[in-house]
């Protein structure tokens, strides 16, 4: 960001604060008592349609921040398209059009391919929880800041929340069990998953969530994935396909991204800045619990009420995905930053997942013991 742009944004923030809104709190200025009591109003946009469960999850963050701040912060939460398109949230936060953004890093994959490593990169054996832990405890946050601030020159501060369950392979009009079944499919996904699926023989369209089902209806695509049973139900996936295939290595370690404008974070009082940051941690727990309830209930509804045939990805296709990642990784490592990031992730997964796997009992055995025949694996 240029110096003139920074100063222009700062001047705007200070003027906004004098009016009782904007990103600077009136309490930071010498002003009449009536202004000192006015809440700071922050503008936040997500990358999700208003009806999607993820917009509700973004609202959970808003509620927690407003409660923890005692009303000193108010957040105007908007859905995708209200200010900018879903894939433009990062730019809008950087430019100061938004104070806060709620999206996933892969949505700005088009600006820098390394974005996909922060949630939708190669799967070395760790889950989304493993990789979110890497972000906070394994050096991931420093690498994220290096990418966004030093390499891309952005004035943003980002944090991860809600380690998502592995994303389904997707929705298909007919069952697919072999790699040969996938040849020629027009498939929707995003980020590096597009390269993965291309190596499996599909052509890929990268579309935001709200455009997926209309594209399926028009024949622009004939198979797709988004993320989870609740969002898929919200989009009406069950109306355009009946074969829902769960488990995949294409996006198995993704989390939400909370983006904050850099000048906003610089100018905030320390306690309010802490509330915004630690509010991300709080809502991560809340979102995880909500997903457990909603995703499970909606998967049951899809099966029992919408007539969807729920399957698991075949071992042949999973093995082919890993082989495809093996081909993609050396291509990524030609970039020094991406190699450094992948090396960091591999080292983390090797050490941490070893403990997780060695320590974990066989939960499938226990589930089948108490609910025999339910899994039908």
PDB file of N, CA and C in Angstrom, residues 292-376:
ATOM      1  N   UNK A 292     -21.205 -29.732  13.920  1.00  0.00           N
ATOM      2  CA  UNK A 292     -21.473 -31.116  14.310  1.00  0.00           C
ATOM      3  C   UNK A 292     -22.970 -31.389  14.323  1.00  0.00           C
ATOM      4  N   UNK A 293     -23.732 -30.443  14.838  1.00  0.00           N
ATOM      5  CA  UNK A 293     -25.182 -30.630  14.907  1.00  0.00           C
ATOM      6  C   UNK A 293     -25.832 -30.473  13.542  1.00  0.00           C
ATOM      7  N   UNK A 294     -25.530 -29.379  12.855  1.00  0.00           N
ATOM      8  CA  UNK A 294     -26.219 -29.062  11.607  1.00  0.00           C
ATOM      9  C   UNK A 294     -25.820 -29.993  10.469  1.00  0.00           C
ATOM     10  N   UNK A 295     -24.535 -30.234  10.306  1.00  0.00           N
ATOM     11  CA  UNK A 295     -24.092 -31.062   9.189  1.00  0.00           C
ATOM     12  C   UNK A 295     -24.655 -32.473   9.303  1.00  0.00           C
ATOM     13  N   UNK A 296     -24.649 -33.015  10.522  1.00  0.00           N
ATOM     14  CA  UNK A 296     -25.158 -34.372  10.729  1.00  0.00           C
ATOM     15  C   UNK A 296     -26.652 -34.451  10.460  1.00  0.00           C
ATOM     16  N   UNK A 297     -27.393 -33.467  10.980  1.00  0.00           N
ATOM     17  CA  UNK A 297     -28.843 -33.463  10.786  1.00  0.00           C
ATOM     18  C   UNK A 297     -29.201 -33.279   9.315  1.00  0.00           C
ATOM     19  N   UNK A 298     -28.463 -32.426   8.623  1.00  0.00           N
ATOM     20  CA  UNK A 298     -28.778 -32.178   7.218  1.00  0.00           C
ATOM     21  C   UNK A 298     -28.378 -33.350   6.331  1.00  0.00           C
ATOM     22  N   UNK A 299     -27.306 -34.053   6.701  1.00  0.00           N
ATOM     23  CA  UNK A 299     -26.975 -35.268   5.947  1.00  0.00           C
ATOM     24  C   UNK A 299     -28.095 -36.290   6.082  1.00  0.00           C
ATOM     25  N   UNK A 300     -28.632 -36.432   7.286  1.00  0.00           N
ATOM     26  CA  UNK A 300     -29.751 -37.351   7.509  1.00  0.00           C
ATOM     27  C   UNK A 300     -30.964 -36.930   6.686  1.00  0.00           C
ATOM     28  N   UNK A 301     -31.233 -35.620   6.643  1.00  0.00           N
ATOM     29  CA  UNK A 301     -32.370 -35.117   5.853  1.00  0.00           C
ATOM     30  C   UNK A 301     -32.163 -35.408   4.370  1.00  0.00           C
ATOM     31  N   UNK A 302     -30.958 -35.204   3.887  1.00  0.00           N
ATOM     32  CA  UNK A 302     -30.675 -35.469   2.472  1.00  0.00           C
ATOM     33  C   UNK A 302     -30.942 -36.932   2.123  1.00  0.00           C
ATOM     34  N   UNK A 303     -30.568 -37.825   3.039  1.00  0.00           N
ATOM     35  CA  UNK A 303     -30.776 -39.246   2.796  1.00  0.00           C
ATOM     36  C   UNK A 303     -32.248 -39.635   2.894  1.00  0.00           C
ATOM     37  N   UNK A 304     -32.881 -39.221   3.991  1.00  0.00           N
ATOM     38  CA  UNK A 304     -34.209 -39.730   4.313  1.00  0.00           C
ATOM     39  C   UNK A 304     -35.352 -38.940   3.696  1.00  0.00           C
ATOM     40  N   UNK A 305     -35.158 -37.665   3.460  1.00  0.00           N
ATOM     41  CA  UNK A 305     -36.242 -36.828   2.944  1.00  0.00           C
ATOM     42  C   UNK A 305     -36.054 -36.458   1.473  1.00  0.00           C
ATOM     43  N   UNK A 306     -34.799 -36.276   1.051  1.00  0.00           N
ATOM     44  CA  UNK A 306     -34.556 -35.816  -0.321  1.00  0.00           C
ATOM     45  C   UNK A 306     -34.163 -36.943  -1.261  1.00  0.00           C
ATOM     46  N   UNK A 307     -34.045 -38.177  -0.745  1.00  0.00           N
ATOM     47  CA  UNK A 307     -33.753 -39.316  -1.603  1.00  0.00           C
ATOM     48  C   UNK A 307     -32.348 -39.347  -2.169  1.00  0.00           C
ATOM     49  N   UNK A 308     -31.411 -38.766  -1.441  1.00  0.00           N
ATOM     50  CA  UNK A 308     -30.021 -38.727  -1.898  1.00  0.00           C
ATOM     51  C   UNK A 308     -29.315 -40.017  -1.490  1.00  0.00           C
ATOM     52  N   UNK A 309     -28.542 -40.577  -2.409  1.00  0.00           N
ATOM     53  CA  UNK A 309     -27.743 -41.771  -2.140  1.00  0.00           C
ATOM     54  C   UNK A 309     -26.369 -41.311  -1.657  1.00  0.00           C
ATOM     55  N   UNK A 310     -26.099 -41.516  -0.381  1.00  0.00           N
ATOM     56  CA  UNK A 310     -24.835 -41.082   0.221  1.00  0.00           C
ATOM     57  C   UNK A 310     -23.832 -42.229   0.181  1.00  0.00           C
ATOM     58  N   UNK A 311     -22.665 -41.965  -0.384  1.00  0.00           N
ATOM     59  CA  UNK A 311     -21.624 -42.983  -0.556  1.00  0.00           C
ATOM     60  C   UNK A 311     -20.299 -42.430  -0.032  1.00  0.00           C
ATOM     61  N   UNK A 312     -19.290 -43.284  -0.034  1.00  0.00           N
ATOM     62  CA  UNK A 312     -17.928 -42.843   0.276  1.00  0.00           C
ATOM     63  C   UNK A 312     -17.057 -42.991  -0.969  1.00  0.00           C
ATOM     64  N   UNK A 313     -16.093 -42.097  -1.102  1.00  0.00           N
ATOM     65  CA  UNK A 313     -15.171 -42.163  -2.232  1.00  0.00           C
ATOM     66  C   UNK A 313     -14.427 -43.491  -2.210  1.00  0.00           C
ATOM     67  N   UNK A 314     -14.300 -44.110  -3.356  1.00  0.00           N
ATOM     68  CA  UNK A 314     -13.638 -45.417  -3.440  1.00  0.00           C
ATOM     69  C   UNK A 314     -12.152 -45.294  -3.125  1.00  0.00           C
ATOM     70  N   UNK A 315     -11.575 -46.395  -2.689  1.00  0.00           N
ATOM     71  CA  UNK A 315     -10.140 -46.427  -2.415  1.00  0.00           C
ATOM     72  C   UNK A 315      -9.338 -46.169  -3.691  1.00  0.00           C
ATOM     73  N   UNK A 316      -9.853 -46.589  -4.839  1.00  0.00           N
ATOM     74  CA  UNK A 316      -9.142 -46.344  -6.095  1.00  0.00           C
ATOM     75  C   UNK A 316      -9.014 -44.846  -6.366  1.00  0.00           C
ATOM     76  N   UNK A 317     -10.103 -44.118  -6.167  1.00  0.00           N
ATOM     77  CA  UNK A 317     -10.062 -42.680  -6.433  1.00  0.00           C
ATOM     78  C   UNK A 317      -9.220 -41.957  -5.382  1.00  0.00           C
ATOM     79  N   UNK A 318      -9.323 -42.366  -4.121  1.00  0.00           N
ATOM     80  CA  UNK A 318      -8.487 -41.741  -3.082  1.00  0.00           C
ATOM     81  C   UNK A 318      -7.003 -41.955  -3.375  1.00  0.00           C
ATOM     82  N   UNK A 319      -6.644 -43.162  -3.780  1.00  0.00           N
ATOM     83  CA  UNK A 319      -5.249 -43.447  -4.111  1.00  0.00           C
ATOM     84  C   UNK A 319      -4.789 -42.605  -5.301  1.00  0.00           C
ATOM     85  N   UNK A 320      -5.678 -42.416  -6.270  1.00  0.00           N
ATOM     86  CA  UNK A 320      -5.342 -41.597  -7.438  1.00  0.00           C
ATOM     87  C   UNK A 320      -5.156 -40.129  -7.050  1.00  0.00           C
ATOM     88  N   UNK A 321      -5.935 -39.676  -6.082  1.00  0.00           N
ATOM     89  CA  UNK A 321      -5.764 -38.303  -5.602  1.00  0.00           C
ATOM     90  C   UNK A 321      -4.387 -38.116  -4.967  1.00  0.00           C
ATOM     91  N   UNK A 322      -3.959 -39.059  -4.144  1.00  0.00           N
ATOM     92  CA  UNK A 322      -2.638 -38.951  -3.527  1.00  0.00           C
ATOM     93  C   UNK A 322      -1.538 -38.972  -4.588  1.00  0.00           C
ATOM     94  N   UNK A 323      -1.697 -39.816  -5.584  1.00  0.00           N
ATOM     95  CA  UNK A 323      -0.711 -39.866  -6.662  1.00  0.00           C
ATOM     96  C   UNK A 323      -0.677 -38.534  -7.411  1.00  0.00           C
ATOM     97  N   UNK A 324      -1.843 -37.936  -7.603  1.00  0.00           N
ATOM     98  CA  UNK A 324      -1.897 -36.637  -8.275  1.00  0.00           C
ATOM     99  C   UNK A 324      -1.215 -35.553  -7.449  1.00  0.00           C
ATOM    100  N   UNK A 325      -1.428 -35.585  -6.121  1.00  0.00           N
ATOM    101  CA  UNK A 325      -0.713 -34.641  -5.252  1.00  0.00           C
ATOM    102  C   UNK A 325       0.800 -34.836  -5.392  1.00  0.00           C
ATOM    103  N   UNK A 326       1.230 -36.079  -5.515  1.00  0.00           N
ATOM    104  CA  UNK A 326       2.664 -36.356  -5.684  1.00  0.00           C
ATOM    105  C   UNK A 326       3.224 -35.670  -6.932  1.00  0.00           C
ATOM    106  N   UNK A 327       2.391 -35.549  -7.952  1.00  0.00           N
ATOM    107  CA  UNK A 327       2.825 -34.891  -9.186  1.00  0.00           C
ATOM    108  C   UNK A 327       2.785 -33.365  -9.063  1.00  0.00           C
ATOM    109  N   UNK A 328       1.838 -32.874  -8.287  1.00  0.00           N
ATOM    110  CA  UNK A 328       1.660 -31.421  -8.146  1.00  0.00           C
ATOM    111  C   UNK A 328       2.712 -30.806  -7.222  1.00  0.00           C
ATOM    112  N   UNK A 329       3.060 -31.511  -6.153  1.00  0.00           N
ATOM    113  CA  UNK A 329       3.958 -30.937  -5.132  1.00  0.00           C
ATOM    114  C   UNK A 329       5.292 -30.464  -5.716  1.00  0.00           C
ATOM    115  N   UNK A 330       6.001 -31.249  -6.534  1.00  0.00           N
ATOM    116  CA  UNK A 330       7.257 -30.739  -7.090  1.00  0.00           C
ATOM    117  C   UNK A 330       7.069 -29.475  -7.933  1.00  0.00           C
ATOM    118  N   UNK A 331       5.940 -29.366  -8.603  1.00  0.00           N
ATOM    119  CA  UNK A 331       5.660 -28.166  -9.384  1.00  0.00           C
ATOM    120  C   UNK A 331       5.516 -26.963  -8.458  1.00  0.00           C
ATOM    121  N   UNK A 332       4.857 -27.152  -7.328  1.00  0.00           N
ATOM    122  CA  UNK A 332       4.687 -26.065  -6.368  1.00  0.00           C
ATOM    123  C   UNK A 332       6.018 -25.671  -5.747  1.00  0.00           C
ATOM    124  N   UNK A 333       6.849 -26.658  -5.486  1.00  0.00           N
ATOM    125  CA  UNK A 333       8.105 -26.407  -4.787  1.00  0.00           C
ATOM    126  C   UNK A 333       9.130 -25.672  -5.638  1.00  0.00           C
ATOM    127  N   UNK A 334       8.841 -25.454  -6.908  1.00  0.00           N
ATOM    128  CA  UNK A 334       9.706 -24.610  -7.727  1.00  0.00           C
ATOM    129  C   UNK A 334       9.692 -23.170  -7.230  1.00  0.00           C
ATOM    130  N   UNK A 335       8.629 -22.809  -6.510  1.00  0.00           N
ATOM    131  CA  UNK A 335       8.534 -21.493  -5.884  1.00  0.00           C
ATOM    132  C   UNK A 335       9.138 -21.582  -4.484  1.00  0.00           C
ATOM    133  N   UNK A 336      10.152 -20.768  -4.153  1.00  0.00           N
ATOM    134  CA  UNK A 336      10.833 -20.886  -2.857  1.00  0.00           C
ATOM    135  C   UNK A 336       9.905 -20.720  -1.650  1.00  0.00           C
ATOM    136  N   UNK A 337       8.964 -19.780  -1.726  1.00  0.00           N
ATOM    137  CA  UNK A 337       8.061 -19.596  -0.586  1.00  0.00           C
ATOM    138  C   UNK A 337       7.163 -20.807  -0.410  1.00  0.00           C
ATOM    139  N   UNK A 338       6.653 -21.350  -1.499  1.00  0.00           N
ATOM    140  CA  UNK A 338       5.774 -22.498  -1.391  1.00  0.00           C
ATOM    141  C   UNK A 338       6.534 -23.719  -0.873  1.00  0.00           C
ATOM    142  N   UNK A 339       7.790 -23.868  -1.289  1.00  0.00           N
ATOM    143  CA  UNK A 339       8.589 -24.977  -0.769  1.00  0.00           C
ATOM    144  C   UNK A 339       8.812 -24.821   0.730  1.00  0.00           C
ATOM    145  N   UNK A 340       9.115 -23.603   1.170  1.00  0.00           N
ATOM    146  CA  UNK A 340       9.318 -23.361   2.597  1.00  0.00           C
ATOM    147  C   UNK A 340       8.051 -23.678   3.390  1.00  0.00           C
ATOM    148  N   UNK A 341       6.905 -23.299   2.847  1.00  0.00           N
ATOM    149  CA  UNK A 341       5.635 -23.557   3.526  1.00  0.00           C
ATOM    150  C   UNK A 341       5.326 -25.046   3.562  1.00  0.00           C
ATOM    151  N   UNK A 342       5.502 -25.729   2.444  1.00  0.00           N
ATOM    152  CA  UNK A 342       5.250 -27.171   2.401  1.00  0.00           C
ATOM    153  C   UNK A 342       6.206 -27.937   3.315  1.00  0.00           C
ATOM    154  N   UNK A 343       7.470 -27.529   3.373  1.00  0.00           N
ATOM    155  CA  UNK A 343       8.422 -28.164   4.281  1.00  0.00           C
ATOM    156  C   UNK A 343       7.960 -28.010   5.730  1.00  0.00           C
ATOM    157  N   UNK A 344       7.490 -26.824   6.072  1.00  0.00           N
ATOM    158  CA  UNK A 344       6.993 -26.571   7.425  1.00  0.00           C
ATOM    159  C   UNK A 344       5.784 -27.448   7.740  1.00  0.00           C
ATOM    160  N   UNK A 345       4.877 -27.566   6.782  1.00  0.00           N
ATOM    161  CA  UNK A 345       3.673 -28.377   6.993  1.00  0.00           C
ATOM    162  C   UNK A 345       4.017 -29.856   7.133  1.00  0.00           C
ATOM    163  N   UNK A 346       4.916 -30.351   6.281  1.00  0.00           N
ATOM    164  CA  UNK A 346       5.305 -31.760   6.358  1.00  0.00           C
ATOM    165  C   UNK A 346       5.929 -32.086   7.706  1.00  0.00           C
ATOM    166  N   UNK A 347       6.822 -31.216   8.171  1.00  0.00           N
ATOM    167  CA  UNK A 347       7.490 -31.461   9.456  1.00  0.00           C
ATOM    168  C   UNK A 347       6.469 -31.483  10.589  1.00  0.00           C
ATOM    169  N   UNK A 348       5.501 -30.574  10.531  1.00  0.00           N
ATOM    170  CA  UNK A 348       4.465 -30.521  11.568  1.00  0.00           C
ATOM    171  C   UNK A 348       3.611 -31.786  11.550  1.00  0.00           C
ATOM    172  N   UNK A 349       3.147 -32.170  10.367  1.00  0.00           N
ATOM    173  CA  UNK A 349       2.280 -33.338  10.247  1.00  0.00           C
ATOM    174  C   UNK A 349       3.014 -34.605  10.674  1.00  0.00           C
ATOM    175  N   UNK A 350       4.256 -34.755  10.248  1.00  0.00           N
ATOM    176  CA  UNK A 350       5.004 -35.967  10.593  1.00  0.00           C
ATOM    177  C   UNK A 350       5.083 -36.149  12.106  1.00  0.00           C
ATOM    178  N   UNK A 351       5.352 -35.072  12.811  1.00  0.00           N
ATOM    179  CA  UNK A 351       5.509 -35.176  14.265  1.00  0.00           C
ATOM    180  C   UNK A 351       4.177 -35.245  14.992  1.00  0.00           C
ATOM    181  N   UNK A 352       3.263 -34.369  14.647  1.00  0.00           N
ATOM    182  CA  UNK A 352       2.015 -34.239  15.398  1.00  0.00           C
ATOM    183  C   UNK A 352       1.055 -35.395  15.101  1.00  0.00           C
ATOM    184  N   UNK A 353       0.913 -35.753  13.831  1.00  0.00           N
ATOM    185  CA  UNK A 353      -0.039 -36.798  13.475  1.00  0.00           C
ATOM    186  C   UNK A 353       0.460 -38.170  13.929  1.00  0.00           C
ATOM    187  N   UNK A 354       1.764 -38.344  14.018  1.00  0.00           N
ATOM    188  CA  UNK A 354       2.282 -39.592  14.583  1.00  0.00           C
ATOM    189  C   UNK A 354       1.701 -39.807  15.985  1.00  0.00           C
ATOM    190  N   UNK A 355       1.763 -38.762  16.795  1.00  0.00           N
ATOM    191  CA  UNK A 355       1.185 -38.867  18.142  1.00  0.00           C
ATOM    192  C   UNK A 355      -0.325 -39.104  18.074  1.00  0.00           C
ATOM    193  N   UNK A 356      -1.013 -38.339  17.212  1.00  0.00           N
ATOM    194  CA  UNK A 356      -2.469 -38.461  17.132  1.00  0.00           C
ATOM    195  C   UNK A 356      -2.889 -39.875  16.745  1.00  0.00           C
ATOM    196  N   UNK A 357      -2.233 -40.438  15.740  1.00  0.00           N
ATOM    197  CA  UNK A 357      -2.616 -41.771  15.263  1.00  0.00           C
ATOM    198  C   UNK A 357      -2.217 -42.865  16.248  1.00  0.00           C
ATOM    199  N   UNK A 358      -1.042 -42.732  16.828  1.00  0.00           N
ATOM    200  CA  UNK A 358      -0.610 -43.729  17.810  1.00  0.00           C
ATOM    201  C   UNK A 358      -1.491 -43.717  19.053  1.00  0.00           C
ATOM    202  N   UNK A 359      -1.981 -42.557  19.385  1.00  0.00           N
ATOM    203  CA  UNK A 359      -2.744 -42.402  20.620  1.00  0.00           C
ATOM    204  C   UNK A 359      -4.239 -42.672  20.447  1.00  0.00           C
ATOM    205  N   UNK A 360      -4.750 -42.545  19.217  1.00  0.00           N
ATOM    206  CA  UNK A 360      -6.194 -42.642  19.012  1.00  0.00           C
ATOM    207  C   UNK A 360      -6.667 -44.093  19.001  1.00  0.00           C
ATOM    208  N   UNK A 361      -7.697 -44.397  19.763  1.00  0.00           N
ATOM    209  CA  UNK A 361      -8.301 -45.733  19.654  1.00  0.00           C
ATOM    210  C   UNK A 361      -9.069 -45.835  18.336  1.00  0.00           C
ATOM    211  N   UNK A 362      -9.481 -47.005  17.991  1.00  0.00           N
ATOM    212  CA  UNK A 362     -10.234 -47.228  16.762  1.00  0.00           C
ATOM    213  C   UNK A 362     -11.694 -46.841  17.017  1.00  0.00           C
ATOM    214  N   UNK A 363     -12.036 -45.614  16.664  1.00  0.00           N
ATOM    215  CA  UNK A 363     -13.396 -45.136  16.913  1.00  0.00           C
ATOM    216  C   UNK A 363     -14.405 -45.848  16.021  1.00  0.00           C
ATOM    217  N   UNK A 364     -13.981 -46.273  14.842  1.00  0.00           N
ATOM    218  CA  UNK A 364     -14.887 -47.021  13.969  1.00  0.00           C
ATOM    219  C   UNK A 364     -15.315 -48.330  14.621  1.00  0.00           C
ATOM    220  N   UNK A 365     -14.380 -49.009  15.259  1.00  0.00           N
ATOM    221  CA  UNK A 365     -14.697 -50.254  15.956  1.00  0.00           C
ATOM    222  C   UNK A 365     -15.735 -50.026  17.039  1.00  0.00           C
ATOM    223  N   UNK A 366     -15.553 -48.958  17.822  1.00  0.00           N
ATOM    224  CA  UNK A 366     -16.501 -48.662  18.887  1.00  0.00           C
ATOM    225  C   UNK A 366     -17.871 -48.285  18.333  1.00  0.00           C
ATOM    226  N   UNK A 367     -17.897 -47.497  17.270  1.00  0.00           N
ATOM    227  CA  UNK A 367     -19.173 -47.088  16.674  1.00  0.00           C
ATOM    228  C   UNK A 367     -19.936 -48.300  16.152  1.00  0.00           C
ATOM    229  N   UNK A 368     -19.230 -49.159  15.452  1.00  0.00           N
ATOM    230  CA  UNK A 368     -19.900 -50.346  14.913  1.00  0.00           C
ATOM    231  C   UNK A 368     -20.351 -51.296  16.021  1.00  0.00           C
ATOM    232  N   UNK A 369     -19.645 -51.277  17.149  1.00  0.00           N
ATOM    233  CA  UNK A 369     -20.040 -52.114  18.291  1.00  0.00           C
ATOM    234  C   UNK A 369     -21.405 -51.688  18.824  1.00  0.00           C
ATOM    235  N   UNK A 370     -21.621 -50.365  18.921  1.00  0.00           N
ATOM    236  CA  UNK A 370     -22.871 -49.868  19.503  1.00  0.00           C
ATOM    237  C   UNK A 370     -23.961 -49.584  18.471  1.00  0.00           C
ATOM    238  N   UNK A 371     -23.571 -49.384  17.209  1.00  0.00           N
ATOM    239  CA  UNK A 371     -24.547 -49.119  16.149  1.00  0.00           C
ATOM    240  C   UNK A 371     -24.254 -50.041  14.967  1.00  0.00           C
ATOM    241  N   UNK A 372     -24.403 -51.340  15.166  1.00  0.00           N
ATOM    242  CA  UNK A 372     -24.021 -52.322  14.137  1.00  0.00           C
ATOM    243  C   UNK A 372     -24.783 -52.121  12.839  1.00  0.00           C
ATOM    244  N   UNK A 373     -24.040 -52.160  11.729  1.00  0.00           N
ATOM    245  CA  UNK A 373     -24.639 -52.049  10.412  1.00  0.00           C
ATOM    246  C   UNK A 373     -24.947 -50.641   9.960  1.00  0.00           C
ATOM    247  N   UNK A 374     -24.755 -49.664  10.827  1.00  0.00           N
ATOM    248  CA  UNK A 374     -25.115 -48.266  10.472  1.00  0.00           C
ATOM    249  C   UNK A 374     -24.188 -47.709   9.398  1.00  0.00           C
ATOM    250  N   UNK A 375     -22.911 -48.008   9.477  1.00  0.00           N
ATOM    251  CA  UNK A 375     -21.961 -47.423   8.534  1.00  0.00           C
ATOM    252  C   UNK A 375     -22.060 -48.055   7.149  1.00  0.00           C
ATOM    253  N   UNK A 376     -22.298 -49.340   7.102  1.00  0.00           N
ATOM    254  CA  UNK A 376     -22.419 -50.034   5.816  1.00  0.00           C
ATOM    255  C   UNK A 376     -21.206 -49.760   4.928  1.00  0.00           C
TER     256      UNK A 376
END
